Tab-separated table of C-alpha atoms in Angstrom:
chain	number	residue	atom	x	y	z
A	1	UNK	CA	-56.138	-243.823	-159.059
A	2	UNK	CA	-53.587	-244.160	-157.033
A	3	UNK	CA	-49.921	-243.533	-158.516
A	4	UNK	CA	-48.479	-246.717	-157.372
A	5	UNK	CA	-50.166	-247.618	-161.206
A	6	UNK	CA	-47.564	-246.378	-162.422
A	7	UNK	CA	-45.408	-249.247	-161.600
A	8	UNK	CA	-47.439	-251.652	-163.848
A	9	UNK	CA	-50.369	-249.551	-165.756
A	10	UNK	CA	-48.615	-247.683	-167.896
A	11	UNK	CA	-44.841	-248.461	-168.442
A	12	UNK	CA	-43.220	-247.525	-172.198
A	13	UNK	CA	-39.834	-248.751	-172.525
A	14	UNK	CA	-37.388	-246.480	-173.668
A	15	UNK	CA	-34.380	-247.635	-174.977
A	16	UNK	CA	-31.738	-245.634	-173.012
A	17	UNK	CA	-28.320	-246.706	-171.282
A	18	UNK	CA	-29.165	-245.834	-167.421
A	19	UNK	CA	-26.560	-243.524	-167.228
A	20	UNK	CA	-27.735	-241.981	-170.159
A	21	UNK	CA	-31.007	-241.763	-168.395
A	22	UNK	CA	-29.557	-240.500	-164.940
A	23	UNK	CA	-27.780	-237.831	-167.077
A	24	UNK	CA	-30.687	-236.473	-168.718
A	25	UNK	CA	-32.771	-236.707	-165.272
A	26	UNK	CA	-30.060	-234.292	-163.960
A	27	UNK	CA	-30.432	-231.650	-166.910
A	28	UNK	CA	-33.843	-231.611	-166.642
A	29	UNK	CA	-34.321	-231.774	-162.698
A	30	UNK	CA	-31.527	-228.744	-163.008
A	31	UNK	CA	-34.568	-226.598	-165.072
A	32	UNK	CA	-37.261	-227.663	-162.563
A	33	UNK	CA	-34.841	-227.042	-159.778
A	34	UNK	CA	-34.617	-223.265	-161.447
A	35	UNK	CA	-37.860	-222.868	-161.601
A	36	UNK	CA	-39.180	-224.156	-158.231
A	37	UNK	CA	-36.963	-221.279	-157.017
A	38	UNK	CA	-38.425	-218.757	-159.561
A	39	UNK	CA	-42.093	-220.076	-157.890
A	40	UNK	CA	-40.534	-219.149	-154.375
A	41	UNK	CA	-39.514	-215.739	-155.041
A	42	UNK	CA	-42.495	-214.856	-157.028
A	43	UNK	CA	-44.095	-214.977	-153.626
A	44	UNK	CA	-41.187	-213.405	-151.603
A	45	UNK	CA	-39.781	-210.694	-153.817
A	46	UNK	CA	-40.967	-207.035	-152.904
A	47	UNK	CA	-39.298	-205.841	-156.106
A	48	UNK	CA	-40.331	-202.846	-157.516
A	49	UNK	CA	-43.391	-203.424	-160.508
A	50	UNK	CA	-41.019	-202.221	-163.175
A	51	UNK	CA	-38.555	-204.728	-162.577
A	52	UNK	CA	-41.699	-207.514	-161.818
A	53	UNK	CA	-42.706	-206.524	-165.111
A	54	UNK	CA	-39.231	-206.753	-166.763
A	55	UNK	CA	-38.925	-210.301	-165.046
A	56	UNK	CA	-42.782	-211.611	-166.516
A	57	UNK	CA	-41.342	-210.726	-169.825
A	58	UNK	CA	-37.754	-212.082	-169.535
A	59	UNK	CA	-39.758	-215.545	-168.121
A	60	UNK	CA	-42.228	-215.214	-171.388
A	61	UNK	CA	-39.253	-215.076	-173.651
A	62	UNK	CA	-37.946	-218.531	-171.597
A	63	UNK	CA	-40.751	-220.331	-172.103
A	64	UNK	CA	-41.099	-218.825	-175.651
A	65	UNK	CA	-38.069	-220.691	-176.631
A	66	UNK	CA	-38.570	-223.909	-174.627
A	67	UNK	CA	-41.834	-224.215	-176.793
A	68	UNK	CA	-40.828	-224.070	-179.935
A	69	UNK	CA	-39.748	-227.822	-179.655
A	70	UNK	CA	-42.283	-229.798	-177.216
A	71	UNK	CA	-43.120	-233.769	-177.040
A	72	UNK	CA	-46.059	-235.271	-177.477
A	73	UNK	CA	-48.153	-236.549	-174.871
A	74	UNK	CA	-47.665	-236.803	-171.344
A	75	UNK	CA	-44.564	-238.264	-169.499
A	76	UNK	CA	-45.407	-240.826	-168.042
A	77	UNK	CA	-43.617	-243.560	-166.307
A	78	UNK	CA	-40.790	-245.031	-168.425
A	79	UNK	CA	-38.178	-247.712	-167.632
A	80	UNK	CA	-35.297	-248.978	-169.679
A	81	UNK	CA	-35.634	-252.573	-169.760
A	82	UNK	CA	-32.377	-252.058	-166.878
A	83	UNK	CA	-34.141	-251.935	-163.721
A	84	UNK	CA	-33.974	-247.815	-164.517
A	85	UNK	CA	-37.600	-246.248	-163.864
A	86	UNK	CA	-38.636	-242.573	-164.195
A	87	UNK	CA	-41.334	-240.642	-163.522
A	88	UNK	CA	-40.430	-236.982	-164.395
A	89	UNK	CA	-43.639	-235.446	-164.810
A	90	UNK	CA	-45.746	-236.325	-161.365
A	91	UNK	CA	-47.423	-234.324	-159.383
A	92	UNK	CA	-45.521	-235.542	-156.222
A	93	UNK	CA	-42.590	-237.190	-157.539
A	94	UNK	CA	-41.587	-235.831	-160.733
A	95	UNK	CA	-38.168	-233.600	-160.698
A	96	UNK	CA	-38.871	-232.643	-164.017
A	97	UNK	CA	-42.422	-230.862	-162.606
A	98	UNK	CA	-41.630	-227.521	-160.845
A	99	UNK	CA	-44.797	-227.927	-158.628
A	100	UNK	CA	-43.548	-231.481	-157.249
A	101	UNK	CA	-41.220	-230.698	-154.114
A	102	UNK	CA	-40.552	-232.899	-155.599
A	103	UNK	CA	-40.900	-235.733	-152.957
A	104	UNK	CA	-38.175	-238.527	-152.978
A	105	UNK	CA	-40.039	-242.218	-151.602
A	106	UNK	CA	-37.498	-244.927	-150.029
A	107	UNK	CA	-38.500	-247.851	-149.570
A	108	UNK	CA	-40.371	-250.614	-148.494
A	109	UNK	CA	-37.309	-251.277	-146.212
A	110	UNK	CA	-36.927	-254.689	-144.931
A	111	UNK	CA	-39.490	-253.899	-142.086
A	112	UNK	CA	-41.750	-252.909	-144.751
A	113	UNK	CA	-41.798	-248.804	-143.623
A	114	UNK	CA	-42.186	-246.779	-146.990
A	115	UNK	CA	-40.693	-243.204	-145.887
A	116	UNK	CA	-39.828	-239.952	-147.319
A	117	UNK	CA	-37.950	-236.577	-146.118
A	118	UNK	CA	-38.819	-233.137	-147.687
A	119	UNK	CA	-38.535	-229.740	-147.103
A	120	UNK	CA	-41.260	-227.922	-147.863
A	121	UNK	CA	-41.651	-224.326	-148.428
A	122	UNK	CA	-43.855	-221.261	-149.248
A	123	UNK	CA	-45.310	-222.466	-152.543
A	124	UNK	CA	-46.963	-225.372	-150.150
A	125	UNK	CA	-48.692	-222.614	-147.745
A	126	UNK	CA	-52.078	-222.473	-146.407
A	127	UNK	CA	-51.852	-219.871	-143.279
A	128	UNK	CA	-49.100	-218.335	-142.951
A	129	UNK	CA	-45.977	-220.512	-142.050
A	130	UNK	CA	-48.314	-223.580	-141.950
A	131	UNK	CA	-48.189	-226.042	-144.749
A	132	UNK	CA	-51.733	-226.307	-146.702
A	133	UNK	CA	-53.606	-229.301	-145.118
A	134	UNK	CA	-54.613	-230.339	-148.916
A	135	UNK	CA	-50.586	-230.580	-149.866
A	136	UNK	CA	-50.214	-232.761	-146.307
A	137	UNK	CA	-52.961	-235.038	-147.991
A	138	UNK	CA	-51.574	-234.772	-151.905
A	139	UNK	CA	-47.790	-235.763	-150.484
A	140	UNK	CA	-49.548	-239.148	-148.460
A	141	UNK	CA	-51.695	-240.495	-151.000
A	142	UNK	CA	-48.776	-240.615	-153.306
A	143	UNK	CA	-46.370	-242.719	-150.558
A	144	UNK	CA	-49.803	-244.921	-149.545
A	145	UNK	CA	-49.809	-245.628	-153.302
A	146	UNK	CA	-45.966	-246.325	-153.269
A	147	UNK	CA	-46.900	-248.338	-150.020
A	148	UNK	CA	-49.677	-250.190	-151.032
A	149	UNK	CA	-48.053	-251.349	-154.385
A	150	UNK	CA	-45.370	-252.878	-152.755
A	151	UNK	CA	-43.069	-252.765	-155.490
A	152	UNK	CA	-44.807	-255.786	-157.079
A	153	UNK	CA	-48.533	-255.454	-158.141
A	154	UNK	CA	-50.733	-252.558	-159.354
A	155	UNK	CA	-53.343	-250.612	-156.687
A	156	UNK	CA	-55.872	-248.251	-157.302
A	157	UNK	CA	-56.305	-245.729	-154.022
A	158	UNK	CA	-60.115	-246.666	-152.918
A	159	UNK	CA	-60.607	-244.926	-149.964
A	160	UNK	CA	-58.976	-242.111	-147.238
A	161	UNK	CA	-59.359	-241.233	-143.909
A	162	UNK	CA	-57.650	-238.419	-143.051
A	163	UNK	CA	-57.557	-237.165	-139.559
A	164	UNK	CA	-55.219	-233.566	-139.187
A	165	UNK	CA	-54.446	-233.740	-135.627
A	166	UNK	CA	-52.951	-229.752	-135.885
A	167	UNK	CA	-51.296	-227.601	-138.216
A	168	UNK	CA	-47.749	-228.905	-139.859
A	169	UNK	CA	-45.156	-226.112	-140.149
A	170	UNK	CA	-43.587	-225.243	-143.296
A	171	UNK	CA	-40.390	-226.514	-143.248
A	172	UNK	CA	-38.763	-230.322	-142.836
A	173	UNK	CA	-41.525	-232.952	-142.839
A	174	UNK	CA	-41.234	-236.841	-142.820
A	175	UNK	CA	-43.774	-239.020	-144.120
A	176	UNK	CA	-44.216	-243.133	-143.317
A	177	UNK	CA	-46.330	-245.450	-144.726
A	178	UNK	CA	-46.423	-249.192	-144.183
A	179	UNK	CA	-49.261	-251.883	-145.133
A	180	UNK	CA	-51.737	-252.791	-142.247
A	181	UNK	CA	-53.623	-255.541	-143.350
A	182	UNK	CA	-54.480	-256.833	-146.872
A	183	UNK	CA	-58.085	-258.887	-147.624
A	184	UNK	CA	-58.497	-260.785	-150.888
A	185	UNK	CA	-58.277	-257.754	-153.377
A	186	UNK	CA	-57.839	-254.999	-150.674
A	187	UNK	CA	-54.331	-253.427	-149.154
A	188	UNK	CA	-54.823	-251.570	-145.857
A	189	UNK	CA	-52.257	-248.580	-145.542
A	190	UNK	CA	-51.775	-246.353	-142.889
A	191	UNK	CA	-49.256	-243.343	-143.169
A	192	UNK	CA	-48.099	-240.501	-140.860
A	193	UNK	CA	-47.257	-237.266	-141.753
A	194	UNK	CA	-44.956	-235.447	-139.139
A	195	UNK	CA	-43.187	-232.168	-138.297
A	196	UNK	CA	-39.935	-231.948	-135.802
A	197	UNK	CA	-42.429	-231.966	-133.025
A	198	UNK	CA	-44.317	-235.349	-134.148
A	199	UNK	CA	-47.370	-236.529	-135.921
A	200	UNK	CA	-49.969	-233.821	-137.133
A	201	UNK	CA	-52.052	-235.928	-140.298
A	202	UNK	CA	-52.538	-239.677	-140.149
A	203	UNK	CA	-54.434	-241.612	-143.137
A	204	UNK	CA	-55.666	-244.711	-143.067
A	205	UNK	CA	-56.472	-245.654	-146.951
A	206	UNK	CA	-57.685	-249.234	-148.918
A	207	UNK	CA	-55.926	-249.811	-152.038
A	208	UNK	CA	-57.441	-251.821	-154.472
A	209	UNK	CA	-55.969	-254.822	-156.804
A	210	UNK	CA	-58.145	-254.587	-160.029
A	211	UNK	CA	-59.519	-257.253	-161.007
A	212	UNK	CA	-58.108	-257.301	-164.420
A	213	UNK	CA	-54.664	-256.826	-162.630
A	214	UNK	CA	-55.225	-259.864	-160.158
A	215	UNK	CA	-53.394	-262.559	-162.238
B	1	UNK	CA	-55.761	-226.985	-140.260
B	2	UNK	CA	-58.733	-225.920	-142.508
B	3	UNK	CA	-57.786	-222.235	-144.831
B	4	UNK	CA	-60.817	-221.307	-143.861
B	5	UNK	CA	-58.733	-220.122	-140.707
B	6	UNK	CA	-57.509	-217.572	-142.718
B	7	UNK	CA	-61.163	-215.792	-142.837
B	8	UNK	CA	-60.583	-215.394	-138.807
B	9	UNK	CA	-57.509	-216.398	-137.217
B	10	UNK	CA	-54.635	-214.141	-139.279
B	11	UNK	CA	-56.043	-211.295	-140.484
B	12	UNK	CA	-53.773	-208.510	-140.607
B	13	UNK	CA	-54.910	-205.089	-142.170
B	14	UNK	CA	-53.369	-203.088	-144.720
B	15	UNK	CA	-54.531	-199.615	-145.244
B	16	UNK	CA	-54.646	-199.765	-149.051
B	17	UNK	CA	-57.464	-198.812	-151.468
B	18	UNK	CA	-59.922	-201.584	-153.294
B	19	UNK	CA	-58.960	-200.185	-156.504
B	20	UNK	CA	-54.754	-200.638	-155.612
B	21	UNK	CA	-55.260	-203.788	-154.493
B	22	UNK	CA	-56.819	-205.049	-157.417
B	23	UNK	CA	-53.773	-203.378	-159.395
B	24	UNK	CA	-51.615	-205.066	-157.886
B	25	UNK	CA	-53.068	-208.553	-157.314
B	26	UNK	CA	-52.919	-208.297	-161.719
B	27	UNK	CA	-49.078	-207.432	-161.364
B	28	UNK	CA	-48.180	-210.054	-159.167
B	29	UNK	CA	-50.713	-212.503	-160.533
B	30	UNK	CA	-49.215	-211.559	-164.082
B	31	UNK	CA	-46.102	-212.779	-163.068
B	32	UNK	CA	-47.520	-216.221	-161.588
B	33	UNK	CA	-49.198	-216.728	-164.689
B	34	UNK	CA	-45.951	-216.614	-166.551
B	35	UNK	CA	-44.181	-218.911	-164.093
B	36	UNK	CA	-47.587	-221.095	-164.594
B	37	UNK	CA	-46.636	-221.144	-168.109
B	38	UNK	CA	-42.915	-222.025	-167.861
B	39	UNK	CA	-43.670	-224.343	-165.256
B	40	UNK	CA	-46.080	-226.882	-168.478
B	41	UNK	CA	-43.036	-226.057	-170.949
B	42	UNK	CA	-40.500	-227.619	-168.599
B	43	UNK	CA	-42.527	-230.578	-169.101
B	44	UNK	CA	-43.217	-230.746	-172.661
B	45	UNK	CA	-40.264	-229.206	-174.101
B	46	UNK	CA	-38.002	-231.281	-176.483
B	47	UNK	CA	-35.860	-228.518	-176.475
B	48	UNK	CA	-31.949	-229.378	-177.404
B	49	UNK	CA	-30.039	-229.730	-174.384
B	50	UNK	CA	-27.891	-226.631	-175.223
B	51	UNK	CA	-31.553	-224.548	-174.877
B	52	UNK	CA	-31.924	-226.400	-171.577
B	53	UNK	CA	-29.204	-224.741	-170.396
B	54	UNK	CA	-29.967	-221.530	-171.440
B	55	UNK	CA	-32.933	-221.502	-170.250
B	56	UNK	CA	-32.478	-222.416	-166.636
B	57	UNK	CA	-29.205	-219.561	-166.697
B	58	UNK	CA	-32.118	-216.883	-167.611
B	59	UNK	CA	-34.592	-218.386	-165.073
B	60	UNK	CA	-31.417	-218.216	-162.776
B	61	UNK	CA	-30.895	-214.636	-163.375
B	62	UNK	CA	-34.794	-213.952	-162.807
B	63	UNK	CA	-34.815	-215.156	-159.936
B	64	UNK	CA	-31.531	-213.710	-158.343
B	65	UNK	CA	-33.083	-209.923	-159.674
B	66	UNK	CA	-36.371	-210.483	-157.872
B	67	UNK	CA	-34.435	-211.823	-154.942
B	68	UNK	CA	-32.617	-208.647	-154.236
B	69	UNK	CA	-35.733	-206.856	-152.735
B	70	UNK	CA	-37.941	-209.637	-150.592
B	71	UNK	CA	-40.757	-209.015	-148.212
B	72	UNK	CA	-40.242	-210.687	-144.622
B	73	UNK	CA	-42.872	-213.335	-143.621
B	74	UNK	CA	-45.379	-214.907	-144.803
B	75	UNK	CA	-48.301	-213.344	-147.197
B	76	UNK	CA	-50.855	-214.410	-145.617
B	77	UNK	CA	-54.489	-213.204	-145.672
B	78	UNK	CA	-54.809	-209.400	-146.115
B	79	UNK	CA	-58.021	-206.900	-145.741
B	80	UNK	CA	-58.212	-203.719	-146.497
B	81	UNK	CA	-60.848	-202.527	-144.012
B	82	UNK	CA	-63.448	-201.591	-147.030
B	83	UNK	CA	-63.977	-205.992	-147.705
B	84	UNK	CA	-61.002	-206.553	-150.076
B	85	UNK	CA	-59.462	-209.714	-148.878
B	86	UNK	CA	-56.253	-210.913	-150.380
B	87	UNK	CA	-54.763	-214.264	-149.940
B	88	UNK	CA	-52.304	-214.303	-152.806
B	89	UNK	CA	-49.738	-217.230	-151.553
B	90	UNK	CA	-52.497	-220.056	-150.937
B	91	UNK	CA	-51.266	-223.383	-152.379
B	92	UNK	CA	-54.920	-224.110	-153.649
B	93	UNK	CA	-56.132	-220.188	-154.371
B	94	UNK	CA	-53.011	-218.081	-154.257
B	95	UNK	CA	-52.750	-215.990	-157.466
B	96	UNK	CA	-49.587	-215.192	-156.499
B	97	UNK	CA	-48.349	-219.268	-156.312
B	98	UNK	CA	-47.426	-220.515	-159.207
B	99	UNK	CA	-48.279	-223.930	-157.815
B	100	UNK	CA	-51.576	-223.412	-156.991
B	101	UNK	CA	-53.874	-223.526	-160.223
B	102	UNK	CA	-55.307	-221.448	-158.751
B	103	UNK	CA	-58.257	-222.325	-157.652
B	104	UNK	CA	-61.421	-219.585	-157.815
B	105	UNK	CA	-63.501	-220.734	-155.542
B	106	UNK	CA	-67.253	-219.339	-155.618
B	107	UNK	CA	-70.370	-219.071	-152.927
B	108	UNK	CA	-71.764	-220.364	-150.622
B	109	UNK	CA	-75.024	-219.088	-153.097
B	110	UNK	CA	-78.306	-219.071	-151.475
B	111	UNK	CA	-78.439	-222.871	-151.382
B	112	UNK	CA	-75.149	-222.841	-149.438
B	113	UNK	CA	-73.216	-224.589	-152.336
B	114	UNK	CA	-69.766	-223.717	-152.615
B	115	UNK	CA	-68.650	-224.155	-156.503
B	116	UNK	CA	-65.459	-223.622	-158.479
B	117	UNK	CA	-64.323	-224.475	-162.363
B	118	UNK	CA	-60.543	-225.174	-163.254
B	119	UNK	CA	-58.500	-226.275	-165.537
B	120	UNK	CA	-55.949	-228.673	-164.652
B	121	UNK	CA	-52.708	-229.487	-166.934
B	122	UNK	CA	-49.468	-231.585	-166.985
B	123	UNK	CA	-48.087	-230.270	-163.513
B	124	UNK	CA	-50.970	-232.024	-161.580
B	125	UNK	CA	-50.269	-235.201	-163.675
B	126	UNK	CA	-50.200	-238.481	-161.835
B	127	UNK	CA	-50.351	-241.018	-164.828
B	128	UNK	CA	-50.217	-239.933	-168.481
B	129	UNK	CA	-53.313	-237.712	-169.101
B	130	UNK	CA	-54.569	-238.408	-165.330
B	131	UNK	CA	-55.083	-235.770	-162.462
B	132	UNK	CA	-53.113	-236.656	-159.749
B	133	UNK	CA	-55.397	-237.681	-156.958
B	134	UNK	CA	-53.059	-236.327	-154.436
B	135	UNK	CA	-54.068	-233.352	-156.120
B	136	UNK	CA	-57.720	-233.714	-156.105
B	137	UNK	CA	-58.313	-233.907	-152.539
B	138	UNK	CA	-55.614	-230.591	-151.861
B	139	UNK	CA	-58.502	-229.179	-154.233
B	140	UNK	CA	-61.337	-230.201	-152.606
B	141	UNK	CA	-59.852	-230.001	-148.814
B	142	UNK	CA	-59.323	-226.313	-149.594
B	143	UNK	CA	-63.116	-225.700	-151.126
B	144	UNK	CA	-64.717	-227.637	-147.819
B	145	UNK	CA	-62.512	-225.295	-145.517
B	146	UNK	CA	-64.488	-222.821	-146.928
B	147	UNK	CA	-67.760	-224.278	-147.201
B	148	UNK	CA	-67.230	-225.391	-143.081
B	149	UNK	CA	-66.218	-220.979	-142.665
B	150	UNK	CA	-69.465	-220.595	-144.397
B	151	UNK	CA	-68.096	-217.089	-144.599
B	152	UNK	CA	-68.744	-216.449	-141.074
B	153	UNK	CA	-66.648	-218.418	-138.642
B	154	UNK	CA	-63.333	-220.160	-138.120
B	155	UNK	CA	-63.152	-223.744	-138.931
B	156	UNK	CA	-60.694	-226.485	-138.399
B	157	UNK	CA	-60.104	-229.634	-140.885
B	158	UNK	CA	-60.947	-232.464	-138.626
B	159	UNK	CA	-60.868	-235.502	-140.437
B	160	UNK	CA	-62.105	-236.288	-144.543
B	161	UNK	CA	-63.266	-239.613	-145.783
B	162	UNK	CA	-61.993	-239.463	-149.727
B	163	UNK	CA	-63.608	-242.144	-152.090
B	164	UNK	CA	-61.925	-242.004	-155.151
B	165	UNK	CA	-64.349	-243.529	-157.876
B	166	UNK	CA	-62.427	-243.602	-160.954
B	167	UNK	CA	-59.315	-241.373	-162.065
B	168	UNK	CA	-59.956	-238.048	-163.203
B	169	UNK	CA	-58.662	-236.983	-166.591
B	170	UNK	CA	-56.664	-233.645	-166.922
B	171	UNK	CA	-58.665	-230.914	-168.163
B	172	UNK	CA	-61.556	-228.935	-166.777
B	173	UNK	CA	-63.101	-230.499	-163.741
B	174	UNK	CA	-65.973	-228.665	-161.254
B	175	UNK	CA	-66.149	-229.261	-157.481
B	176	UNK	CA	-68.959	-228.823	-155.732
B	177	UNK	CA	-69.331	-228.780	-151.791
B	178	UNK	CA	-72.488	-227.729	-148.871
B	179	UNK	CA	-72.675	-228.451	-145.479
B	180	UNK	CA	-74.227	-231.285	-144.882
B	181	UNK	CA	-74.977	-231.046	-141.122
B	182	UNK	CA	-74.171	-229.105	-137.473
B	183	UNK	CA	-74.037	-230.744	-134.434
B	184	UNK	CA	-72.589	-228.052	-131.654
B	185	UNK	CA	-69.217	-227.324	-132.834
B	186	UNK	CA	-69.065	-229.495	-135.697
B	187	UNK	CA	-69.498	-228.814	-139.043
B	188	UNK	CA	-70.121	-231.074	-141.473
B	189	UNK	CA	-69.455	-230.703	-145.191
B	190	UNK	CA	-69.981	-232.886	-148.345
B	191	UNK	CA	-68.055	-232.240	-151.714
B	192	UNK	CA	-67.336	-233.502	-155.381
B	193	UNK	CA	-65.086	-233.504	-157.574
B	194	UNK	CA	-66.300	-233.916	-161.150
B	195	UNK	CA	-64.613	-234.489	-164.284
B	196	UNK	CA	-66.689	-233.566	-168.062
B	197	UNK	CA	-68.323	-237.340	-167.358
B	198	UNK	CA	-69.726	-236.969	-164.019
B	199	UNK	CA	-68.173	-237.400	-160.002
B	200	UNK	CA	-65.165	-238.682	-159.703
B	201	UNK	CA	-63.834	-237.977	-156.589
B	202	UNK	CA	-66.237	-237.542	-153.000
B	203	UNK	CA	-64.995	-235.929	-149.796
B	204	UNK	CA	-67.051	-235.655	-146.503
B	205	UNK	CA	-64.959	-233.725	-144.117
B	206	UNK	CA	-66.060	-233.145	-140.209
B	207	UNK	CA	-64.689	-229.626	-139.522
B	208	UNK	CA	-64.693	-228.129	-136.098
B	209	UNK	CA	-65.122	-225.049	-134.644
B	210	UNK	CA	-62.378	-224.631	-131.870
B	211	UNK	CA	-63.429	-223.539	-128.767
B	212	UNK	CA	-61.508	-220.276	-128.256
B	213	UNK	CA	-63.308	-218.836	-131.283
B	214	UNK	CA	-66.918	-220.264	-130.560
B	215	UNK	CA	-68.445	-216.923	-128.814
């Protein structure tokens, strides 16, 4: 199901000032921030084992603590009846989760281009320096969702083509998305996924409006 | 570009014993798993913001003490000339990536089906309770790379055709792939994606052998 659900499926309200919101956001994406960087150097650090074993128990006692107090359920999308959305927890997007780059979708613009910028580093790796074909993939479906949503209805992702011209670098990618066609319940997206040099994945997906979502 | 690459194209050796390796794939998978673990908490924890805090200073100081010491590069694939193979940063596999569930994939058995069982929690969320399906096909690109090596040649990802049937709900899911046909230097490869209720997710991928590794 494509993530651009979010934006209608499943919405709680939450009854938060948006500052109040964009404040919290911060503290949080500050943990996640922490932690993506813990993820890095677990795979960089040539430490010695006594200190990797002093750090696995210094990051047991962290998480130790953070549990004694957990929420229920899962995140979710949430809103504040102010225009503020947030989706902390994603996969793709969510600051909040530590395996989400996490990636930051602008747009449609007024030509109708749904992009995105990000960085991405060794915790996306497939070979080395090259970024894992299956995280190219993971980061487009999300903005073809975004795309195909439009902002305005609900879309389940149907189908993908995925064609990986060559291997992306690690390192600065954009993605762009914009809607090719729609036909009665079905939005046509194509999206590009490119490195400095230009485009190595293209996808070509068909969203779906649900039927129960149609009116 | 398909992982399965790694079986061929960057290979480098390292003169270490089985039994070493395994050692210390458990230290530096230890530590992932501990990251793994943080990772979920800094999702679900209602912690007060005063333990927020705290906690990212301590994951701050983890990280600058494993930081001190880093290996240069990438990790790569590894063998140990007696067939120990080590690919501990892989996105999808890497025991060493925090981000990566990781994946244990399995096969190809005698009937040339390529198998693997994982559980997936909150960090490959998408909506509340649902697997992300960004996520799904990293998964399942990474298991047809493999089925396409067939544990005997490089491969290439050349293009997938995803069908997403339904979403998939977090939890334990199977994937399943085989080679479905050959045709000179293509391979091609059929795979699932199954939740506890049945497929979820199908993936045929055309993978191609390039032609400086076909003799």
């Amino acid at each position: 199901m494509s993530s651009s659900a979010h934006h209608v499926a499943y919405f709680p309200l939450e009854d938060l000032p948006t500052a109040e919101v964009d404040r919290l956001e911060e503290v949080y994406a500050g943990l996640a921030g922490a932690v993506r960087d813990l993820v890095d150097v677990t795979l960089s650090t040539a430490a010695t084992e006594e200190l990797l074993e002093e750090a696995r128990a210094a990051v047991d006692s962290v998480t130790a603590a953070l549990r004694v107090r957990q929420s229920e359920g899962p995140l979710g999308v949430r809103h504040n009846g102010h225009g503020r959305t947030w989706s902390w927890g994603n996969a793709v997007i969510g600051p909040r989760n530590a395996t989400a780059p996490p990636l930051e979708v602008v747009g449609p613009d007024e030509d109708g281009r749904v992009t995105a910028e990000v960085v991405l580093g060794p915790a996306h790796q497939d070979e080395p320096g090259v970024l894992h074909p299956g995280a190219a993939v993971k980061l487009l479906d999300h903005l073809m969702g975004v795309t195909a949503a439009d902002r305005r209805r609900l879309t389940m992702t149907g189908t993908l083509r995925i064609a990986h011209h060559r291997p992306t670098p690690l390192g600065p990618v954009s993605l762009a998305g914009w809607i090719s066609g729609e036909e009665g319940s079905k939005v046509f997206v194509h999206a590009e996924l490119s490195a400095a040099d230009g485009v190595t994945v293209e996808a070509d997906g068909v969203f779906v409006i649900p039927r129960w979502a149609r009116d």
